[in-house]
Structure formats: C-alpha cells, structure tokens
Short mmCIF file of C-alpha atoms in Angstrom, two decimals:
data_model
loop_
_atom_site.label_atom_id
_atom_site.label_comp_id
_atom_site.label_asym_id
_atom_site.label_seq_id
_atom_site.Cartn_x
_atom_site.Cartn_y
_atom_site.Cartn_z
CA UNK A 1 70.80 -47.27 -42.93
CA UNK A 2 67.66 -49.26 -42.61
CA UNK A 3 68.94 -50.95 -39.52
CA UNK A 4 69.91 -47.47 -38.15
CA UNK A 5 66.30 -46.30 -38.93
CA UNK A 6 64.74 -48.98 -37.03
CA UNK A 7 66.96 -48.34 -34.17
CA UNK A 8 66.12 -44.82 -33.99
CA UNK A 9 62.47 -45.32 -34.44
CA UNK A 10 62.84 -47.82 -31.40
CA UNK A 11 64.48 -45.45 -29.15
CA UNK A 12 62.02 -42.64 -30.08
CA UNK A 13 58.99 -45.04 -29.34
CA UNK A 14 60.52 -46.10 -25.94
CA UNK A 15 60.91 -42.48 -24.95
CA UNK A 16 57.30 -41.56 -25.87
CA UNK A 17 55.50 -44.42 -24.12
CA UNK A 18 56.18 -42.84 -20.74
CA UNK A 19 54.67 -39.27 -21.94
CA UNK A 20 51.66 -41.28 -23.52
CA UNK A 21 51.08 -43.20 -20.15
CA UNK A 22 51.18 -40.04 -18.11
CA UNK A 23 48.86 -38.09 -20.32
CA UNK A 24 46.36 -40.78 -20.30
CA UNK A 25 46.84 -40.94 -16.18
CA UNK A 26 46.23 -37.43 -16.20
CA UNK A 27 43.06 -37.38 -18.44
CA UNK A 28 41.86 -40.28 -16.37
CA UNK A 29 42.35 -37.93 -13.15
CA UNK A 30 40.68 -35.26 -14.87
CA UNK A 31 37.52 -37.13 -15.88
CA UNK A 32 37.06 -38.77 -12.30
CA UNK A 33 37.27 -35.07 -10.77
CA UNK A 34 34.85 -33.70 -13.42
CA UNK A 35 32.43 -36.80 -12.38
CA UNK A 36 32.78 -36.20 -8.76
CA UNK A 37 32.06 -32.31 -9.33
CA UNK A 38 28.99 -33.26 -11.11
CA UNK A 39 27.96 -35.69 -8.54
CA UNK A 40 28.24 -33.08 -5.72
CA UNK A 41 26.40 -30.37 -8.03
CA UNK A 42 23.60 -32.89 -8.30
CA UNK A 43 23.64 -33.87 -4.81
CA UNK A 44 23.52 -30.03 -3.74
CA UNK A 45 20.92 -29.25 -5.94
CA UNK A 46 18.64 -31.56 -4.55
CA UNK A 47 19.31 -30.97 -0.76
CA UNK A 48 16.18 -28.53 -0.57
CA UNK A 49 12.77 -30.04 -2.04
CA UNK A 50 12.15 -26.63 -3.37
CA UNK A 51 14.99 -26.97 -5.75
CA UNK A 52 13.90 -30.11 -7.33
CA UNK A 53 12.47 -29.54 -10.77
CA UNK A 54 9.37 -31.33 -11.59
CA UNK A 55 6.87 -31.86 -14.33
CA UNK A 56 4.17 -29.65 -12.63
CA UNK A 57 6.30 -27.07 -10.80
CA UNK A 58 8.63 -24.80 -12.86
CA UNK A 59 11.79 -23.35 -10.98
CA UNK A 60 11.95 -19.60 -10.44
CA UNK A 61 14.39 -17.71 -12.52
CA UNK A 62 16.30 -14.57 -11.44
CA UNK A 63 15.68 -11.72 -13.66
CA UNK A 64 18.41 -9.47 -12.40
CA UNK A 65 18.91 -6.65 -10.18
CA UNK A 66 16.12 -4.41 -8.60
CA UNK A 67 16.79 -1.82 -11.33
CA UNK A 68 16.50 -4.19 -14.10
CA UNK A 69 13.14 -5.72 -12.79
CA UNK A 70 11.87 -2.04 -12.24
CA UNK A 71 12.73 -1.34 -15.90
CA UNK A 72 10.69 -4.50 -17.10
CA UNK A 73 7.77 -4.18 -15.09
CA UNK A 74 7.18 -0.83 -13.32
CA UNK A 75 5.35 0.99 -16.02
CA UNK A 76 2.86 -2.02 -16.81
CA UNK A 77 2.38 -2.55 -12.95
CA UNK A 78 1.67 1.20 -12.50
CA UNK A 79 -0.98 1.28 -15.38
CA UNK A 80 -2.67 -1.81 -13.98
CA UNK A 81 -2.72 -0.70 -10.44
CA UNK A 82 -4.18 2.44 -11.52
CA UNK A 83 -6.70 0.61 -13.46
CA UNK A 84 -7.70 -1.67 -10.46
CA UNK A 85 -7.99 1.56 -8.08
CA UNK A 86 -10.01 3.37 -10.64
CA UNK A 87 -12.67 0.36 -11.59
CA UNK A 88 -12.38 -2.11 -8.75
CA UNK A 89 -14.07 -1.28 -5.33
CA UNK A 90 -11.88 -3.69 -3.18
CA UNK A 91 -8.58 -1.90 -4.59
CA UNK A 92 -10.00 1.41 -3.95
CA UNK A 93 -10.75 0.31 -0.40
CA UNK A 94 -7.15 -1.19 0.18
CA UNK A 95 -5.73 2.16 -1.11
CA UNK A 96 -7.96 4.07 1.36
CA UNK A 97 -7.23 2.07 4.15
CA UNK A 98 -3.61 2.56 3.64
CA UNK A 99 -4.05 6.34 3.41
CA UNK A 100 -6.47 6.61 6.25
CA UNK A 101 -4.01 4.85 8.69
CA UNK A 102 -0.58 6.20 7.63
CA UNK A 103 -1.17 9.89 6.97
CA UNK A 104 -4.98 10.18 8.04
CA UNK A 105 -6.04 13.84 7.93
CA UNK A 106 -2.61 14.67 7.62
CA UNK A 107 0.72 14.25 9.83
CA UNK A 108 0.95 17.58 11.90
CA UNK A 109 4.09 19.01 13.44
CA UNK A 110 4.48 20.49 16.65
CA UNK A 111 7.34 22.63 16.95
CA UNK A 112 9.62 22.37 20.19
CA UNK A 113 12.89 24.48 19.74
CA UNK A 114 15.08 23.88 22.43
CA UNK A 115 18.99 24.08 23.37
CA UNK A 116 20.40 20.52 24.03
CA UNK A 117 19.32 19.77 27.59
CA UNK A 118 17.11 22.95 27.91
CA UNK A 119 13.28 23.63 27.70
CA UNK A 120 11.22 24.45 24.84
CA UNK A 121 11.20 27.97 23.98
CA UNK A 122 7.57 28.80 24.10
CA UNK A 123 7.82 31.92 22.22
CA UNK A 124 9.85 30.50 19.37
CA UNK A 125 7.62 27.53 19.06
CA UNK A 126 4.51 29.84 18.88
CA UNK A 127 6.10 31.71 16.07
CA UNK A 128 6.72 28.62 13.97
CA UNK A 129 3.26 27.40 14.80
CA UNK A 130 1.52 30.49 13.37
CA UNK A 131 3.48 30.35 10.34
CA UNK A 132 3.06 26.50 9.90
CA UNK A 133 -0.50 26.89 10.34
CA UNK A 134 -0.75 29.85 7.79
CA UNK A 135 1.38 27.76 5.26
CA UNK A 136 -0.61 24.58 5.80
CA UNK A 137 -3.39 26.15 3.51
CA UNK A 138 -1.21 26.74 0.69
CA UNK A 139 1.80 24.44 0.80
CA UNK A 140 1.99 23.66 -2.99
CA UNK A 141 2.25 25.78 -6.24
CA UNK A 142 -1.05 24.99 -7.74
CA UNK A 143 -3.08 26.28 -4.41
CA UNK A 144 -5.47 23.51 -5.13
CA UNK A 145 -4.55 21.35 -2.19
CA UNK A 146 -3.88 22.07 1.63
CA UNK A 147 -1.25 20.26 3.26
CA UNK A 148 -3.18 17.23 4.28
CA UNK A 149 -4.53 16.52 0.81
CA UNK A 150 -1.00 16.89 -0.30
CA UNK A 151 0.18 13.95 2.03
CA UNK A 152 -2.85 11.98 0.78
CA UNK A 153 -1.89 12.47 -2.74
CA UNK A 154 2.00 11.75 -2.33
CA UNK A 155 1.45 8.60 -0.13
CA UNK A 156 -1.50 7.55 -2.36
CA UNK A 157 0.78 7.75 -5.38
CA UNK A 158 3.51 5.87 -3.88
CA UNK A 159 1.46 3.03 -2.76
CA UNK A 160 -0.71 2.62 -5.76
CA UNK A 161 1.94 3.72 -8.80
CA UNK A 162 5.11 2.56 -6.53
CA UNK A 163 6.81 6.14 -6.13
CA UNK A 164 5.99 9.84 -6.05
CA UNK A 165 8.05 12.87 -6.11
CA UNK A 166 7.99 16.37 -4.91
CA UNK A 167 10.26 19.48 -5.46
CA UNK A 168 11.48 21.84 -2.96
CA UNK A 169 11.06 25.49 -4.22
CA UNK A 170 12.50 28.10 -1.60
CA UNK A 171 13.25 31.85 -2.06
CA UNK A 172 12.12 33.92 -5.25
CA UNK A 173 11.26 31.91 -8.07
CA UNK A 174 10.29 33.24 -11.29
CA UNK A 175 6.49 33.51 -11.82
CA UNK A 176 5.86 31.72 -8.79
CA UNK A 177 3.65 33.19 -5.96
CA UNK A 178 4.16 31.13 -2.71
CA UNK A 179 0.62 32.13 -1.46
CA UNK A 180 2.00 32.86 2.02
CA UNK A 181 4.50 34.91 3.72
CA UNK A 182 6.66 31.90 3.93
CA UNK A 183 8.78 31.67 0.86
CA UNK A 184 8.32 28.12 0.34
CA UNK A 185 6.39 25.75 -1.66
CA UNK A 186 6.50 22.05 -3.03
CA UNK A 187 5.66 20.94 -6.71
CA UNK A 188 3.99 17.35 -6.31
CA UNK A 189 5.22 15.27 -9.39
CA UNK A 190 3.83 11.87 -10.61
CA UNK A 191 6.04 8.93 -11.35
CA UNK A 192 5.53 9.58 -14.91
CA UNK A 193 7.49 12.43 -15.04
CA UNK A 194 10.73 10.69 -14.23
CA UNK A 195 11.34 8.68 -17.45
CA UNK A 196 12.22 4.91 -16.93
CA UNK A 197 13.49 4.43 -20.47
CA UNK A 198 15.93 7.19 -20.19
CA UNK A 199 19.46 5.89 -19.97
CA UNK A 200 22.93 7.18 -20.70
CA UNK A 201 25.79 5.01 -19.79
CA UNK A 202 28.38 7.81 -20.36
CA UNK A 203 26.74 10.26 -17.77
CA UNK A 204 25.76 7.29 -15.74
CA UNK A 205 22.04 7.86 -16.07
CA UNK A 206 19.54 4.90 -15.63
CA UNK A 207 15.96 5.14 -15.78
CA UNK A 208 16.02 8.95 -15.27
CA UNK A 209 18.39 9.18 -12.33
CA UNK A 210 21.94 10.23 -12.65
CA UNK A 211 23.93 8.73 -9.91
CA UNK A 212 27.73 9.10 -8.66
CA UNK A 213 30.01 6.20 -8.31
CA UNK A 214 28.63 5.09 -5.26
CA UNK A 215 24.98 5.02 -6.56
CA UNK A 216 23.74 7.98 -4.81
CA UNK A 217 21.42 10.15 -7.03
CA UNK A 218 22.90 13.31 -7.72
CA UNK A 219 20.23 14.60 -10.05
CA UNK A 220 16.87 13.58 -11.59
CA UNK A 221 15.89 14.08 -15.33
CA UNK A 222 12.21 15.25 -15.29
CA UNK A 223 9.88 15.90 -18.25
CA UNK A 224 8.70 19.40 -18.70
CA UNK A 225 5.29 18.06 -19.53
CA UNK A 226 3.36 15.07 -18.24
CA UNK A 227 3.68 12.34 -20.86
CA UNK A 228 -0.13 11.68 -20.63
CA UNK A 229 -1.21 15.28 -21.80
CA UNK A 230 -1.60 14.22 -25.30
CA UNK A 231 -0.69 15.47 -28.58
CA UNK A 232 0.98 18.30 -27.71
CA UNK A 233 3.48 16.58 -25.50
CA UNK A 234 7.22 16.92 -25.96
CA UNK A 235 9.80 14.43 -24.73
CA UNK A 236 12.05 17.25 -23.33
CA UNK A 237 13.65 16.80 -19.87
CA UNK A 238 15.20 19.13 -17.50
CA UNK A 239 18.00 18.38 -14.91
CA UNK A 240 17.15 18.93 -11.43
CA UNK A 241 19.65 18.37 -8.62
CA UNK A 242 18.86 15.75 -6.17
CA UNK A 243 18.96 18.05 -3.14
CA UNK A 244 15.66 19.61 -4.43
CA UNK A 245 13.92 16.44 -5.47
CA UNK A 246 12.64 14.12 -2.50
CA UNK A 247 11.24 10.73 -3.66
CA UNK A 248 8.94 8.52 -1.86
CA UNK A 249 9.37 4.94 -3.23
CA UNK A 250 8.34 1.49 -2.42
CA UNK A 251 11.65 -0.19 -2.54
CA UNK A 252 12.25 -3.93 -1.82
CA UNK A 253 15.85 -4.50 -2.89
CA UNK A 254 19.15 -2.95 -2.18
CA UNK A 255 20.61 -0.59 -4.67
CA UNK A 256 17.00 -0.29 -6.29
CA UNK A 257 16.40 3.21 -7.07
CA UNK A 258 12.82 3.42 -8.76
CA UNK A 259 9.82 1.99 -6.65
CA UNK A 260 7.05 -0.63 -7.73
CA UNK A 261 3.42 -0.62 -6.79
CA UNK A 262 2.17 -2.10 -3.51
CA UNK A 263 -0.40 -3.77 -5.58
CA UNK A 264 1.86 -6.01 -7.65
CA UNK A 265 1.48 -9.20 -5.36
CA UNK A 266 -2.14 -9.38 -5.30
CA UNK A 267 -3.32 -7.89 -8.71
CA UNK A 268 -4.14 -11.13 -10.19
CA UNK A 269 -6.16 -12.09 -6.88
CA UNK A 270 -7.92 -8.93 -7.14
CA UNK A 271 -8.77 -9.64 -10.83
CA UNK A 272 -9.90 -13.27 -9.80
CA UNK A 273 -12.21 -11.52 -7.19
CA UNK A 274 -13.58 -8.93 -9.64
CA UNK A 275 -14.25 -11.90 -12.41
CA UNK A 276 -15.97 -14.22 -9.83
CA UNK A 277 -18.14 -11.47 -8.59
CA UNK A 278 -19.01 -10.66 -12.19
CA UNK A 279 -19.96 -14.22 -12.88
CA UNK A 280 -22.13 -14.59 -9.70
CA UNK A 281 -23.95 -11.53 -10.49
CA UNK A 282 -24.62 -12.39 -14.13
CA UNK A 283 -25.86 -15.87 -12.87
CA UNK A 284 -28.09 -14.21 -10.14
CA UNK A 285 -29.73 -11.77 -12.84
CA UNK A 286 -30.41 -14.85 -15.21
CA UNK A 287 -31.85 -16.90 -12.19
CA UNK A 288 -34.17 -13.84 -11.44
CA UNK A 289 -35.47 -13.69 -14.96
CA UNK A 290 -36.33 -17.34 -14.80
CA UNK A 291 -39.81 -18.16 -13.10
CA UNK A 292 -41.66 -21.63 -13.72
CA UNK A 293 -42.53 -23.86 -16.65
CA UNK A 294 -45.65 -25.71 -17.71
CA UNK A 295 -45.39 -29.59 -17.76
CA UNK A 296 -47.74 -30.48 -20.62
CA UNK A 297 -50.23 -33.40 -19.95
CA UNK A 298 -51.48 -35.79 -22.52
CA UNK A 299 -50.71 -34.97 -25.99
CA UNK A 300 -54.15 -35.89 -27.05
CA UNK A 301 -55.53 -32.98 -25.47
CA UNK A 302 -53.73 -30.43 -27.83
CA UNK A 303 -55.18 -31.77 -31.12
CA UNK A 304 -53.13 -32.58 -34.07
CA UNK A 305 -50.85 -30.01 -35.66
CA UNK A 306 -52.11 -30.94 -39.43
CA UNK A 307 -55.53 -30.75 -40.75
CA UNK A 308 -56.72 -34.47 -40.98
CA UNK A 309 -58.68 -33.73 -44.34
CA UNK A 310 -56.32 -31.45 -46.40
CA UNK A 311 -53.12 -32.37 -44.48
CA UNK A 312 -51.97 -28.60 -44.31
CA UNK A 313 -50.46 -27.42 -40.98
CA UNK A 314 -52.76 -25.94 -38.71
CA UNK A 315 -51.79 -22.56 -37.14
CA UNK A 316 -49.69 -22.81 -33.94
CA UNK A 317 -51.55 -22.04 -30.73
CA UNK A 318 -51.38 -18.87 -29.31
CA UNK A 319 -48.36 -18.36 -26.82
CA UNK A 320 -49.62 -18.71 -23.09
CA UNK A 321 -47.97 -16.71 -20.56
CA UNK A 322 -49.15 -16.93 -16.56
CA UNK A 323 -48.49 -13.45 -14.78
CA UNK A 324 -46.86 -14.29 -11.44
CA UNK A 325 -48.56 -12.29 -8.79
CA UNK A 326 -48.80 -13.03 -5.04
CA UNK A 327 -51.62 -15.24 -4.07
CA UNK A 328 -52.31 -16.28 -7.89
CA UNK A 329 -54.27 -19.36 -8.54
CA UNK A 330 -53.32 -20.99 -11.98
CA UNK A 331 -56.99 -22.05 -12.98
CA UNK A 332 -56.16 -21.87 -16.87
CA UNK A 333 -54.19 -25.04 -16.91
CA UNK A 334 -55.18 -27.69 -19.13
CA UNK A 335 -55.97 -31.08 -18.13
CA UNK A 336 -52.83 -33.07 -17.12
CA UNK A 337 -50.68 -29.99 -17.11
CA UNK A 338 -48.89 -28.68 -13.87
CA UNK A 339 -46.56 -25.69 -13.05
CA UNK A 340 -42.95 -26.34 -11.87
CA UNK A 341 -41.08 -23.56 -10.24
CA UNK A 342 -37.50 -23.59 -11.52
CA UNK A 343 -34.70 -23.76 -8.98
CA UNK A 344 -31.92 -21.54 -10.03
CA UNK A 345 -29.27 -22.35 -7.08
CA UNK A 346 -29.05 -18.62 -6.87
CA UNK A 347 -27.84 -16.80 -4.75
CA UNK A 348 -24.76 -18.74 -3.90
CA UNK A 349 -24.33 -19.04 -0.16
CA UNK A 350 -20.73 -19.67 -0.46
CA UNK A 351 -19.99 -16.81 -2.26
CA UNK A 352 -19.43 -14.70 0.96
CA UNK A 353 -17.02 -17.20 2.35
CA UNK A 354 -14.86 -17.45 -0.80
CA UNK A 355 -14.57 -13.78 -1.15
CA UNK A 356 -14.07 -13.30 2.47
CA UNK A 357 -11.08 -15.65 2.37
CA UNK A 358 -9.62 -14.14 -0.76
CA UNK A 359 -9.76 -10.63 1.00
CA UNK A 360 -7.95 -12.09 3.81
CA UNK A 361 -5.00 -12.64 1.38
CA UNK A 362 -5.14 -9.40 -0.37
CA UNK A 363 -5.04 -7.60 2.99
CA UNK A 364 -1.90 -9.89 4.07
CA UNK A 365 -0.32 -8.85 0.72
CA UNK A 366 -1.10 -5.01 1.13
CA UNK A 367 -0.06 -4.62 4.64
CA UNK A 368 -3.70 -3.67 5.51
CA UNK A 369 -5.95 -5.30 8.09
CA UNK A 370 -8.77 -7.76 6.72
CA UNK A 371 -11.28 -6.39 8.86
CA UNK A 372 -10.92 -2.84 7.16
CA UNK A 373 -10.64 -4.23 3.90
CA UNK A 374 -13.52 -6.68 3.97
CA UNK A 375 -15.81 -4.19 6.37
CA UNK A 376 -16.32 -7.29 8.52
CA UNK A 377 -15.73 -6.59 12.32
CA UNK A 378 -17.16 -9.56 13.86
CA UNK A 379 -15.53 -11.10 16.86
CA UNK A 380 -14.72 -10.47 20.47
CA UNK A 381 -12.99 -7.54 21.99
CA UNK A 382 -9.76 -9.58 22.55
CA UNK A 383 -9.75 -10.75 18.80
CA UNK A 384 -10.37 -7.37 17.39
CA UNK A 385 -7.63 -5.67 19.59
CA UNK A 386 -5.38 -8.52 18.55
CA UNK A 387 -5.68 -7.84 14.98
CA UNK A 388 -5.29 -4.14 15.60
CA UNK A 389 -2.20 -4.47 17.52
CA UNK A 390 -0.59 -6.76 14.91
CA UNK A 391 -1.52 -4.67 12.11
CA UNK A 392 -0.78 -1.28 13.70
CA UNK A 393 3.16 -2.17 13.67
CA UNK A 394 2.84 -2.24 9.71
CA UNK A 395 1.09 1.24 9.66
CA UNK A 396 3.86 2.60 12.15
CA UNK A 397 6.40 1.29 9.89
CA UNK A 398 4.76 3.08 6.73
CA UNK A 399 4.28 6.07 8.84
CA UNK A 400 7.94 6.38 10.01
CA UNK A 401 8.88 5.76 6.19
CA UNK A 402 6.53 8.51 5.09
CA UNK A 403 7.76 11.00 7.95
CA UNK A 404 11.43 10.31 7.25
CA UNK A 405 11.19 10.92 3.38
CA UNK A 406 8.41 13.75 3.40
CA UNK A 407 7.65 15.38 6.58
CA UNK A 408 11.42 15.87 7.93
CA UNK A 409 12.61 17.27 4.64
CA UNK A 410 9.77 19.49 4.48
CA UNK A 411 9.80 20.72 7.93
CA UNK A 412 13.60 21.55 7.40
CA UNK A 413 12.96 23.67 4.29
CA UNK A 414 10.07 25.25 5.94
CA UNK A 415 12.30 26.39 9.00
CA UNK A 416 15.01 27.77 6.70
CA UNK A 417 12.42 29.63 4.76
CA UNK A 418 11.10 31.15 7.86
CA UNK A 419 14.74 32.28 8.85
CA UNK A 420 15.23 33.58 5.31
CA UNK A 421 12.25 35.63 5.49
CA UNK A 422 12.96 36.65 9.04
CA UNK A 423 9.66 35.45 10.32
CA UNK A 424 11.55 33.85 13.23
CA UNK A 425 15.13 34.67 14.01
CA UNK A 426 17.78 32.25 15.32
CA UNK A 427 18.76 33.20 19.03
CA UNK A 428 22.35 33.69 19.82
CA UNK A 429 24.29 30.45 20.34
CA UNK A 430 21.39 28.31 18.78
CA UNK A 431 21.99 25.88 15.78
CA UNK A 432 19.39 25.56 13.11
CA UNK A 433 19.02 21.99 14.17
CA UNK A 434 18.07 23.02 17.74
CA UNK A 435 15.51 25.32 16.18
CA UNK A 436 14.03 22.61 14.04
CA UNK A 437 13.31 20.22 16.94
CA UNK A 438 9.54 19.18 16.59
CA UNK A 439 7.37 16.31 17.10
CA UNK A 440 5.57 14.58 14.35
CA UNK A 441 2.01 13.60 15.34
CA UNK A 442 0.85 10.61 13.10
CA UNK A 443 -2.39 8.93 13.13
CA UNK A 444 -2.96 7.07 16.38
CA UNK A 445 -4.11 3.53 16.82
CA UNK A 446 -7.88 3.90 17.35
CA UNK A 447 -9.75 2.55 20.39
CA UNK A 448 -11.80 -0.56 20.25
CA UNK A 449 -13.36 0.02 23.77
CA UNK A 450 -12.59 3.50 24.80
CA UNK A 451 -13.21 2.96 28.70
CA UNK A 452 -10.65 0.10 28.68
CA UNK A 453 -7.91 2.09 26.81
CA UNK A 454 -8.42 5.39 28.80
CA UNK A 455 -8.25 3.11 32.19
CA UNK A 456 -4.96 1.71 30.86
CA UNK A 457 -3.38 4.83 29.80
CA UNK A 458 -4.53 6.47 32.94
CA UNK A 459 -2.99 3.71 35.03
CA UNK A 460 0.39 4.37 33.24
CA UNK A 461 0.46 8.06 33.87
CA UNK A 462 -0.52 7.59 37.55
CA UNK A 463 2.41 4.86 37.62
CA UNK A 464 4.79 7.57 36.01
CA UNK A 465 5.33 5.30 33.11
CA UNK A 466 4.00 7.79 30.52
CA UNK A 467 3.69 11.79 30.82
CA UNK A 468 0.29 13.54 30.36
CA UNK A 469 1.57 14.85 26.98
CA UNK A 470 2.18 11.57 25.81
CA UNK A 471 -1.22 10.57 26.60
CA UNK A 472 -2.67 13.59 24.85
CA UNK A 473 -0.61 12.92 21.61
CA UNK A 474 -1.83 9.27 21.50
CA UNK A 475 -5.23 10.55 21.32
CA UNK A 476 -4.44 12.68 18.41
CA UNK A 477 -4.34 16.18 20.01
CA UNK A 478 -2.15 18.96 20.67
CA UNK A 479 -1.01 19.08 24.44
CA UNK A 480 -0.51 22.94 24.09
CA UNK A 481 -3.99 23.29 22.65
CA UNK A 482 -5.55 20.86 25.21
CA UNK A 483 -3.90 22.89 28.18
CA UNK A 484 -5.07 26.20 26.63
CA UNK A 485 -8.76 24.83 26.31
CA UNK A 486 -8.57 23.72 29.85
CA UNK A 487 -7.41 26.89 31.32
CA UNK A 488 -10.17 28.70 29.30
CA UNK A 489 -12.69 26.41 30.55
CA UNK A 490 -11.52 26.99 33.90
CA UNK A 491 -11.65 30.70 33.48
CA UNK A 492 -15.26 30.42 32.04
CA UNK A 493 -16.47 28.25 35.09
CA UNK A 494 -14.62 30.19 37.79
CA UNK A 495 -17.05 30.67 40.66
CA UNK A 496 -19.68 27.94 39.37
CA UNK A 497 -20.33 24.85 41.02
CA UNK A 498 -18.10 21.99 39.72
CA UNK A 499 -20.26 19.04 38.29
CA UNK A 500 -19.84 15.75 40.04
CA UNK A 501 -17.00 13.62 38.82
CA UNK A 502 -15.01 16.28 36.94
CA UNK A 503 -12.36 16.83 40.13
CA UNK A 504 -9.21 15.02 38.84
CA UNK A 505 -8.47 13.60 42.28
CA UNK A 506 -11.98 11.84 42.58
CA UNK A 507 -11.41 11.17 38.97
CA UNK A 508 -8.28 9.34 39.64
CA UNK A 509 -9.56 7.30 42.62
CA UNK A 510 -12.67 6.31 40.77
CA UNK A 511 -10.35 5.04 37.81
CA UNK A 512 -8.22 3.06 40.21
CA UNK A 513 -11.07 1.36 41.79
CA UNK A 514 -12.64 0.41 38.34
CA UNK A 515 -9.18 -0.86 37.11
CA UNK A 516 -8.99 -3.22 40.05
CA UNK A 517 -12.40 -4.34 39.26
CA UNK A 518 -11.79 -5.18 35.63
CA UNK A 519 -8.24 -6.91 36.40
CA UNK A 520 -9.92 -9.11 39.08
CA UNK A 521 -12.74 -9.96 36.70
CA UNK A 522 -12.26 -13.19 34.62
CA UNK A 523 -11.95 -12.79 30.96
CA UNK A 524 -14.92 -13.53 28.71
#
C-alpha cells in the first residue's frame, strides 16, 4: 500500500510539473508586458517638457466639464468682477471700452423687406421703421431704459457677470402695459435670477436649466424675486419655456450652458495693479510729509542734561521747528548744525512703465485695445491703425455674437407683434422671413485720419468695389436718412449759387488727384 501510494504521488507530481512551468512562464510574460507598458507610459509622459513634473512647477489638473467648472466658480467670479468694476478704475474702463465698441449707443435696425431677388418695399420698410422708432423709447417692462441703454446693460452684464438674460413678452399680458402700440416688451434678467445650485437629475435640470436628451435647453427655472433683495426674498422659482428666454453668455467650452465672467483671466492682475498703486500712493504721501532734518553739532554746545550741583535732570530744551517757505534762510541754527533735505525717492519714475506693461496684458486678456484701456495714444498713424485694425476683429466677433443672440430674436418678435397688432400687413405671397429682412448697424471702426479713410472709401466706390450705401453704413449713418437730408438740402439751396468744391464730379476728380499724390509719397 505504501509502494502504491508513493507511485501515485510520483505520477501526480510529474503531471503537475508542466502545469507549474506553464504558469511560471505566463507570469513572466505578464510581468514583461507590464514593465514594457510602464516604460511606454513613462516615455510618453516626458515627450513634452510641459508634462514633466518638477519641484517648482505643478501640473495642471482637469476639474471636469464646463458645467462642473461653472458650478464651482461662476458665483464667486461674478461677485469678484462686480466688486472690481465697482471700485477699480481700470476694470471699469475695460467694461466701458467693451460696451462702447460692441454696442455703442445701440445697434440699430434698418428694415429692408423684399421678395427673393426683388427690390426693397419702401412703404413696408417705412411702416416698420416708424413703429421701431416708437418702440425704441420704451422697449422693456419698467420703462426706465430706452433700447440703446437696454443693450448696454445686457452686454455689460454678459461681460462682467458671464451672462445675462431677457424674456420676450408678446401680446396681452396681465397687469403689463407695453407702453407703445406694439404689443411687445422685454424683461431683462440678471444672472442671479437663474439659480446655479438648482439641480434635479430626475427632470434633467442642472444649474437651473432644464434640458432634453440632446442637451438643448427646453426651460429655465427663474427666481420670482432677486436673491439679493434682502430679508423678504423667498427661494421660489417659476418654469419658463426656453422659447421665451434668450441667454447672452460668455461660453468657452462645448456643452457648457452657463457663462463665466470675461474678467476671470485678469482678476489677479487687476488686484495686483490696485495694490501696487495703493502702496505707491501711500509712499508718496509719506514722502510728502517728510522735509528735512537738523544734523547736530558739538554736544558741548547744548549743555548738560543734569544739574552739575544737585544732579537733578534739567528740563528738555524746547522743540525746535523750522517753517519751510520759499526763499527762507536758516539763521537760527546753532554752531555746528546743518540742515539736510531728505530724499524720499518719490515719486517712483518706474511706476508708469510697470503699470503700462500690466495694462497691456489686461487688454489682451479681455479682448480690448491697450491704447483704449491705458488712455495712451502715442505712436505713428501706421502703428495706431495697425492696433485698431487687429483689435476691431475682436469687437466685430463680439458684435456679431450680440446681434445673433439678442438683436435678431428681438427683431423677429417685434415684426411678429406688428403683424399681430395689424400695424403692418403681410403682402400676398410674402413669407414672414421676407418681411423680417433687415440690416443691423453695429458701431463702426473709427477714423484715425479722416482724410485718408475718406479717400480710400471714395476710391473703392469709384472703382465699383463698394456701393454708396455701404460707405454710408460704415460711417454709422442710415442711407435712407442721408438721401432724404441731401434732397432736402438740394431743395433749400435751389436757385442759389453752389459753393466751390461741392460739385460731386469736381470733388471726385480732386479726390483722385490727391489719392495719387498720397500713393506716390514715400511713407514716413
């Protein structure tokens, strides 16, 4: 039995040895593969120098999707941006420059209703224009702002807070007086009225926005009162369909719904500028309070501080002060004394250079021009125009964004309200889209040298590269109004002698001669 047991054990052992060898070989191959993968990861991680960790440079961390970042930082960024624009002159200047160059006094609309391939119906255009001019004065529910100011508030809120909203109100609304015969108004809403902390996964609500499966907003949940009103505020919301709410938001990432402040990249720099200026001002005030010091002479000339007989301390000498006035002569100095004027090293001559360099970076981070933010317009015509041309592209992008998100929806609802109130009638065979055709007039790039700009535009018009209406629009005027004023002037001056140089043919010839002379002239 013992022999049989040993034989069985030997057979079993011989059967298991190949299996153990196979397991060991498999583990060895797995370890080799793992070492190769780890080596590949290490090699991949150090291909770019920016990905190599170091003791002095921390690696960036991805904090998640755009919506998650908004949920973490949007409110604090909004509060900080408001504080900066309220108390910091540079931040206020940046906001003013953005509003001034993107919406200006207000983006206007010139109606141009026409059939496809047809001409503009002047009668319809004039009816829409008259209604638009009337509505411009009272476009919003409070009657406190005209439409130009409303545009400034909407875009300013978007740039500072990251987003702003307005609600379309068309037709009869309980307790609402539209203020004009056009039954249409807007209600402007600050970003605070859409709660960032309102989330409901069951209804697919995130940050106050109810979305469908594709991520498109279908409704907004709006506070009934502003959360900053104080003690009487109640956290009650109402559901407003997305078709009635228009959002103007500064969005940087795909699928991001709520906006972030345009001041986010430059907030620390703005605070540093403010702290630096404050310290320099304090140093200058202290320096202005310092004047001079009296260097004492021989100590024997001031006597002893103790009575040589009694040993009691003598009374201190009276405090001496020299009143510094222009032309004074220090004739009350004791022997050996002299006056030394204190050099405070203030004002610091490098302050302007440092601040100007910081403002250049602030302008770059906020899509504004450095000369407008710093109010420094030094440089040649070519340098100034180069900056203006490059920067105007950023203003044009923001202007088109504002037009697409604000002006076109408002104009569409305005025309629909005019049809609803029978202020205008849709001609037979026309579509509403054809009736809504219009030109949106944004702020135009200013002229640095009006003569050169006018000559260039006139030359393009003469060569057929631009129409007169386009040149008029580029100057910020309404072609219809310019034509009417010219006809009115012609009627007023009929029968009178025409001043020299006002004949269009003579002016065109003179312009061409001057343009050729300037073209042949060597640049400065």
